[in-house]
mmCIF file of C-alpha atoms in Angstrom:
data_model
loop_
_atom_site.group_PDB
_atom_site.id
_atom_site.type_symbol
_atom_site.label_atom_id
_atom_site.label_comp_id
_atom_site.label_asym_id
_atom_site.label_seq_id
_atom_site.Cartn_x
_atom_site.Cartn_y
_atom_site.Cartn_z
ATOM 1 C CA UNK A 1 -206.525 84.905 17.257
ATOM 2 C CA UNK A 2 -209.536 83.285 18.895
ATOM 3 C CA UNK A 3 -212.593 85.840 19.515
ATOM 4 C CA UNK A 4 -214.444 85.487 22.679
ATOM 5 C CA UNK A 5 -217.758 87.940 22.958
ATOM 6 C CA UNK A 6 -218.883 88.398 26.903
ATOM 7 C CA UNK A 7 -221.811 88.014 27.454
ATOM 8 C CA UNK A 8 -222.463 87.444 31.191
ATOM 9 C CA UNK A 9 -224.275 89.431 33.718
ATOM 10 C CA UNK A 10 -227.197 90.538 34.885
ATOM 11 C CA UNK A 11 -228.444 94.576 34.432
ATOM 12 C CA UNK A 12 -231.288 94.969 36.196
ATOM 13 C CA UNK A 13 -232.109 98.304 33.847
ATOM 14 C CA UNK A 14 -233.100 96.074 30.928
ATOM 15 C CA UNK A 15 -235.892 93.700 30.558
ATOM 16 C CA UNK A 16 -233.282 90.750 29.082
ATOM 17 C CA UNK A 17 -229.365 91.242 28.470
ATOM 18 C CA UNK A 18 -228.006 93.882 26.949
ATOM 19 C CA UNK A 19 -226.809 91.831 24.476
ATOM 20 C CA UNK A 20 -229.869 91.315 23.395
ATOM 21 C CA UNK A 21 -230.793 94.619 23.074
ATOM 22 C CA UNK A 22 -232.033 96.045 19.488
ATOM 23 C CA UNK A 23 -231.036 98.411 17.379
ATOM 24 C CA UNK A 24 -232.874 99.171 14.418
ATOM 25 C CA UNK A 25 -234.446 95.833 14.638
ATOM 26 C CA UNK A 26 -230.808 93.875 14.816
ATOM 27 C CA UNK A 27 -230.033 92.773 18.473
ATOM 28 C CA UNK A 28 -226.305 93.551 19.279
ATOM 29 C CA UNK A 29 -225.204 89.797 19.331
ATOM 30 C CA UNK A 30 -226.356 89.023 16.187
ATOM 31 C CA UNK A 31 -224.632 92.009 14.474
ATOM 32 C CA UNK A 32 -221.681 91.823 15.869
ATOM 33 C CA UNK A 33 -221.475 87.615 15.624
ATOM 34 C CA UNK A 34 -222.854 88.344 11.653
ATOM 35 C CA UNK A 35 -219.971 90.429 10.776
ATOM 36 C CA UNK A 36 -217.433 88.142 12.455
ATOM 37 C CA UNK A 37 -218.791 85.532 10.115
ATOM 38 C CA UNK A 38 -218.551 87.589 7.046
ATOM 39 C CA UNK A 39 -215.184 88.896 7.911
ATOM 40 C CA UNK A 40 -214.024 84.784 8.505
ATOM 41 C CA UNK A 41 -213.642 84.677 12.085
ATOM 42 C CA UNK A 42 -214.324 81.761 14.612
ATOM 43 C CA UNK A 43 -215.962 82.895 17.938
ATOM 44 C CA UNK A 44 -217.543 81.744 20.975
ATOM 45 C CA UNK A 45 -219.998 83.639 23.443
ATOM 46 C CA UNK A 46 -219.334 84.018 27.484
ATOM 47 C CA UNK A 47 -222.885 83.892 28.725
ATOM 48 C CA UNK A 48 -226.147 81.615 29.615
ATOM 49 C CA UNK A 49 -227.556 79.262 27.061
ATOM 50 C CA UNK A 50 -229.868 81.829 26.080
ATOM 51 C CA UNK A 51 -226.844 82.756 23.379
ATOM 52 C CA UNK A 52 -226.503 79.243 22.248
ATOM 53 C CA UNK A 53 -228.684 80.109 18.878
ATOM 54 C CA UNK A 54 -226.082 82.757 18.375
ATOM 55 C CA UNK A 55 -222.690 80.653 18.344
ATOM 56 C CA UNK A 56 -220.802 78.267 20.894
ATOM 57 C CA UNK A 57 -221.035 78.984 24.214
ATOM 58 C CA UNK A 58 -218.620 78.613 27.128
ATOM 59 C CA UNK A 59 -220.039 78.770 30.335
ATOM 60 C CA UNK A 60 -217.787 80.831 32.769
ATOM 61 C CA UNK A 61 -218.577 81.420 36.260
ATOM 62 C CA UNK A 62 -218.271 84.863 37.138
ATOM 63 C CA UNK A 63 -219.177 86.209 41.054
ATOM 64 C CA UNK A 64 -220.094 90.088 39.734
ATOM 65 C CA UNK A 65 -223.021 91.343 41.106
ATOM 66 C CA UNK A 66 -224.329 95.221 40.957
ATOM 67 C CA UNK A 67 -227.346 95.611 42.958
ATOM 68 C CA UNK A 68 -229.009 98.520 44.824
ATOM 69 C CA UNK A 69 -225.205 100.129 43.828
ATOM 70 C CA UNK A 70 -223.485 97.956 45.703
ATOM 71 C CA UNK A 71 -220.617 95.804 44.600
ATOM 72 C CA UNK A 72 -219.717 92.153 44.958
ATOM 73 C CA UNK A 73 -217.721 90.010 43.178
ATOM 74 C CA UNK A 74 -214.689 90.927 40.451
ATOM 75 C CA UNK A 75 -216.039 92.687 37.442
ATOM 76 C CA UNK A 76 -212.592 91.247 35.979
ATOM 77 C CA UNK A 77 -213.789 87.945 36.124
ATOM 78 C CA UNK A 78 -215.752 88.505 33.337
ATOM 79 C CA UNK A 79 -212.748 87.608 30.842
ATOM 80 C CA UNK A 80 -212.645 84.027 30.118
ATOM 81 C CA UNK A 81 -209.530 82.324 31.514
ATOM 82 C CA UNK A 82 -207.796 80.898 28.488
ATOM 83 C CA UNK A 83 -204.057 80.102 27.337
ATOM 84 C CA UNK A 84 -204.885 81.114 23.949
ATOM 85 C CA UNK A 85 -204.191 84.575 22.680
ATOM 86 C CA UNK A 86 -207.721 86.626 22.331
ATOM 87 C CA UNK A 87 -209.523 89.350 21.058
ATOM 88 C CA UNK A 88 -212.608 89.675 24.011
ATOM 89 C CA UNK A 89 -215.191 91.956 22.726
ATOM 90 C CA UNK A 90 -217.688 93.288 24.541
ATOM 91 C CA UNK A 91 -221.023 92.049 24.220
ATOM 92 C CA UNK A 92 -222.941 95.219 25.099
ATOM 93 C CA UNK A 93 -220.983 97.046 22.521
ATOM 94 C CA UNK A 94 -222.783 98.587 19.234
ATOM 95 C CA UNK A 95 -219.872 98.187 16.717
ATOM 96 C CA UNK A 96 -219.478 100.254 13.405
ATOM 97 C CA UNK A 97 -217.949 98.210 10.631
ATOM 98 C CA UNK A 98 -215.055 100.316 10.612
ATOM 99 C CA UNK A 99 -214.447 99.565 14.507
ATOM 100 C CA UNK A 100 -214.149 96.049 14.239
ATOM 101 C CA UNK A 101 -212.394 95.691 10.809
ATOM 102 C CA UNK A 102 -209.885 97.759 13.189
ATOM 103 C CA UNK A 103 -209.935 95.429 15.826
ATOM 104 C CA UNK A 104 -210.114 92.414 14.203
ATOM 105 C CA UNK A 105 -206.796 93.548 11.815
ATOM 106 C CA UNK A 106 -204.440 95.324 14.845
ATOM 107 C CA UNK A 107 -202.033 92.313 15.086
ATOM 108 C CA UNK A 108 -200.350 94.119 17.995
ATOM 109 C CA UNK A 109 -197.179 92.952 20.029
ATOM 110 C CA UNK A 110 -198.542 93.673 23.626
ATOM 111 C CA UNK A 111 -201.806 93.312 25.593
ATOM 112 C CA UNK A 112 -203.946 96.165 24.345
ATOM 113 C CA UNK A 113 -207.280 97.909 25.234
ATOM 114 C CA UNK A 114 -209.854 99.042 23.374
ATOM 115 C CA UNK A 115 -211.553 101.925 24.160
ATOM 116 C CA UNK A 116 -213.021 105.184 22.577
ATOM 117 C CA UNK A 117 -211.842 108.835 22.117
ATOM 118 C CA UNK A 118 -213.155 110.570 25.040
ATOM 119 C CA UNK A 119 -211.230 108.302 27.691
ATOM 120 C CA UNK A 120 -207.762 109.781 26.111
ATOM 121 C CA UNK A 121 -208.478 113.024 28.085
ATOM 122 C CA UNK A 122 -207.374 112.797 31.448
ATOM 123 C CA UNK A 123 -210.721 114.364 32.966
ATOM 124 C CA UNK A 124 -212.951 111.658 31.568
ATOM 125 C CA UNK A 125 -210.793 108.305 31.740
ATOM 126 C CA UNK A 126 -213.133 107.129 34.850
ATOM 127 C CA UNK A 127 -216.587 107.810 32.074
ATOM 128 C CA UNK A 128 -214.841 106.533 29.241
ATOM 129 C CA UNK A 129 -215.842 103.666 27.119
ATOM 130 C CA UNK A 130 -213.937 100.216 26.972
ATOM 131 C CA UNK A 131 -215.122 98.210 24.300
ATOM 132 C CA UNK A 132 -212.617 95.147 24.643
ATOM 133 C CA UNK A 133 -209.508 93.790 25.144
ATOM 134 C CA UNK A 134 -206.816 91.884 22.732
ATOM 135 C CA UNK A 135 -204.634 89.748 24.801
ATOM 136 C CA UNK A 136 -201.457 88.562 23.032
ATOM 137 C CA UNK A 137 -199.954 87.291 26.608
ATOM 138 C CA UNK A 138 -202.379 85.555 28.640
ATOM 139 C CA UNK A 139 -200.074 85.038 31.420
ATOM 140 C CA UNK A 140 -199.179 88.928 32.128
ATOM 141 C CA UNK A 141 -203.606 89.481 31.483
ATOM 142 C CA UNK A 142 -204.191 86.975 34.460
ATOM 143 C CA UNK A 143 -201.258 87.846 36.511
ATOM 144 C CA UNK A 144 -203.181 91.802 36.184
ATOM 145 C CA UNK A 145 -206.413 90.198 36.869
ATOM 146 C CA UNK A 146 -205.655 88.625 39.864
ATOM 147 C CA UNK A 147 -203.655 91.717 41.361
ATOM 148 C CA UNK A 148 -206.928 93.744 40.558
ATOM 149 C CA UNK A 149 -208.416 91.136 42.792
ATOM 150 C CA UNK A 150 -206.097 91.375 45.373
ATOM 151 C CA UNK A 151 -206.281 95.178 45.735
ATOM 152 C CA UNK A 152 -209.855 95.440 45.439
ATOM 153 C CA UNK A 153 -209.507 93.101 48.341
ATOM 154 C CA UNK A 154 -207.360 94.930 50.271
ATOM 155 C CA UNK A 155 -209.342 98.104 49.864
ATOM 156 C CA UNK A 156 -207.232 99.948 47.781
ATOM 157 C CA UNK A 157 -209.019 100.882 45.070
ATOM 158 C CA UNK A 158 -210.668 104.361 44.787
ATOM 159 C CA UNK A 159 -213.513 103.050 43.065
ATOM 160 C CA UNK A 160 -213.826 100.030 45.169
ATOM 161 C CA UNK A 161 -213.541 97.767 42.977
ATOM 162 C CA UNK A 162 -211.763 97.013 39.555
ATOM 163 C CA UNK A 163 -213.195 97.096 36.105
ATOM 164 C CA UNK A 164 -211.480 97.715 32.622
ATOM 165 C CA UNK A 165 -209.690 100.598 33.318
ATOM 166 C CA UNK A 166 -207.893 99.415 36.433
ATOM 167 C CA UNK A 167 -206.953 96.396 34.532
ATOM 168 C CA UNK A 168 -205.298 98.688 32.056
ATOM 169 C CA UNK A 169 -203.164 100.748 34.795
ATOM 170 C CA UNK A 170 -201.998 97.453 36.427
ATOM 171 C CA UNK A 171 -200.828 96.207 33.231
ATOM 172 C CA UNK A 172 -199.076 99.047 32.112
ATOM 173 C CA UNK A 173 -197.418 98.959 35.092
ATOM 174 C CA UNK A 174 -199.047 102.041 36.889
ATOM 175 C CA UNK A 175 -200.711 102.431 40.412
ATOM 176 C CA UNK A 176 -204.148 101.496 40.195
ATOM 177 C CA UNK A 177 -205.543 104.518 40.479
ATOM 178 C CA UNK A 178 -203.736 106.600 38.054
ATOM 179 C CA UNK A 179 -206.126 106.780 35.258
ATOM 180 C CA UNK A 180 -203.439 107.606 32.129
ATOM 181 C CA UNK A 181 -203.578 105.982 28.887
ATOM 182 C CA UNK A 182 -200.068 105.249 26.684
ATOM 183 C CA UNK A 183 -201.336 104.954 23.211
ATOM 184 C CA UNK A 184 -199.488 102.223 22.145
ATOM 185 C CA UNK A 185 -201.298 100.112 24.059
ATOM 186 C CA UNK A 186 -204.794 101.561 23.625
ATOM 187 C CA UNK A 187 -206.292 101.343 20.607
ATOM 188 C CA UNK A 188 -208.269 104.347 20.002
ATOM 189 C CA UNK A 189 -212.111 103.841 18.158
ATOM 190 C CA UNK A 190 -213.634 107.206 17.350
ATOM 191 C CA UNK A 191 -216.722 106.563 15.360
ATOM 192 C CA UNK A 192 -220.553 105.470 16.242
ATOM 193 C CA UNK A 193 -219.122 102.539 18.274
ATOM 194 C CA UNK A 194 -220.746 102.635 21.570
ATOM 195 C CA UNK A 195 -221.172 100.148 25.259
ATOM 196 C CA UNK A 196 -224.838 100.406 25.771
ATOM 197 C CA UNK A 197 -225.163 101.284 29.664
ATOM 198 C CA UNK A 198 -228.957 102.570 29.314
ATOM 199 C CA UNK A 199 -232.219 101.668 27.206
ATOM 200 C CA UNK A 200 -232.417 105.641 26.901
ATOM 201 C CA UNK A 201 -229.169 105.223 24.353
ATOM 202 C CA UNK A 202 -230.600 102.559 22.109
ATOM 203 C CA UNK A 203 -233.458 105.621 20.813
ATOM 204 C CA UNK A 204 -230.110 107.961 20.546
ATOM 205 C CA UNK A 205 -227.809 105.502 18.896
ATOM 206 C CA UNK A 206 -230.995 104.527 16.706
ATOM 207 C CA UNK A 207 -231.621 108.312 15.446
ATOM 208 C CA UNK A 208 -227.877 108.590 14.818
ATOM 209 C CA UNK A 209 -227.683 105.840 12.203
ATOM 210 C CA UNK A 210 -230.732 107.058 10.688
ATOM 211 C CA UNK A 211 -229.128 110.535 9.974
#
């Protein structure tokens, strides 16, 4: 399968995307596109040409915007419309060796999300971290893409608008707004693997590692 890392958006929080971010002195991209490389996997980056040092790029127009917490724009844009089957992995993601050799060696039979531990409990789906997506049908991903569009247009959305875990309800075939996870399409990473929302995490994440 082809691997696409996103890397679009802007995040006003951080002095340059959060892809760029470092931890102990390796910026996310460049760990995550090293061990790609050493594992024998082909990639290319979503993103500005700021990445190009870091792989091919494939620019990919995406109308997202958070600002002043309001929304505009489909956060599910962000996955790069291809026929191919993928494995998109988050760009903001910190991911252990472990996590990946797990993602990267799944193989499943449906569309499947990955995501972390804590999102399994009922209570804490809406906080819970998705760290990518691997898309054996592109057709069904769009078709849940662009329903996510619709009802975010329509208003029916709690959150008011869609992101990863909408996506996931839609194509599992739930309301929207459910919020329940079937683990057979979920693939569960419960290690050090982390989406970096906040520079305040990079210290944490940092002292982790260190022991």
């Amino acid at each position: 399968m082809q691997v696409i890392i996103m890397c679009g958006g802007v995040y006003e929080n951080f002095e340059e995307h959060k892809a760029l971010s470092k931890i102990n002195g390796e910026r996310l991209i460049e760990r995550t596109t090293r061990l790609l490389k050493e594992y024998g996997y082909d990639y290319y980056i979503t993103g500005e040409d700021n990445f190009k040092e870091y792989g091919k790029v494939l620019h990919h127009e995406n109308s997202y915007k958070y600002s002043d917490n309001k929304v505009s724009g489909y956060w599910v844009d962000a996955y790069y419309p291809t026929n191919e089957p993928t494995i998109y992995l988050h760009g903001d993601v910190y991911y252990t060796e472990e996590a990946l050799k797990k993602i990267l060696n799944l193989n499943p039979k449906v569309n499947t999300m990955i995501g972390n531990q804590y999102a399994l409990n009922e209570e804490h789906i809406k906080v819970g971290e998705p760290f990518g997506w691997i898309v054996v049908n592109q057709d069904e991903f769009r078709k849940a893409i662009d329903e996510c569009k619709r009802l975010q247009d329509e208003g029916k959305i709690e959150r008011g608008y869609a992101i990863a875990w909408e996506l996931y309800e839609v194509l599992t075939g739930r309301d929207i707004n459910d919020f329940i996870i079937t683990e057979d399409t979920y693939l569960v990473i419960d290690d050090e693997t982390i989406d970096i929302d906040a520079p305040s995490q990079i210290e944490i994440l940092e002292n982790k590692l260190r022991g």
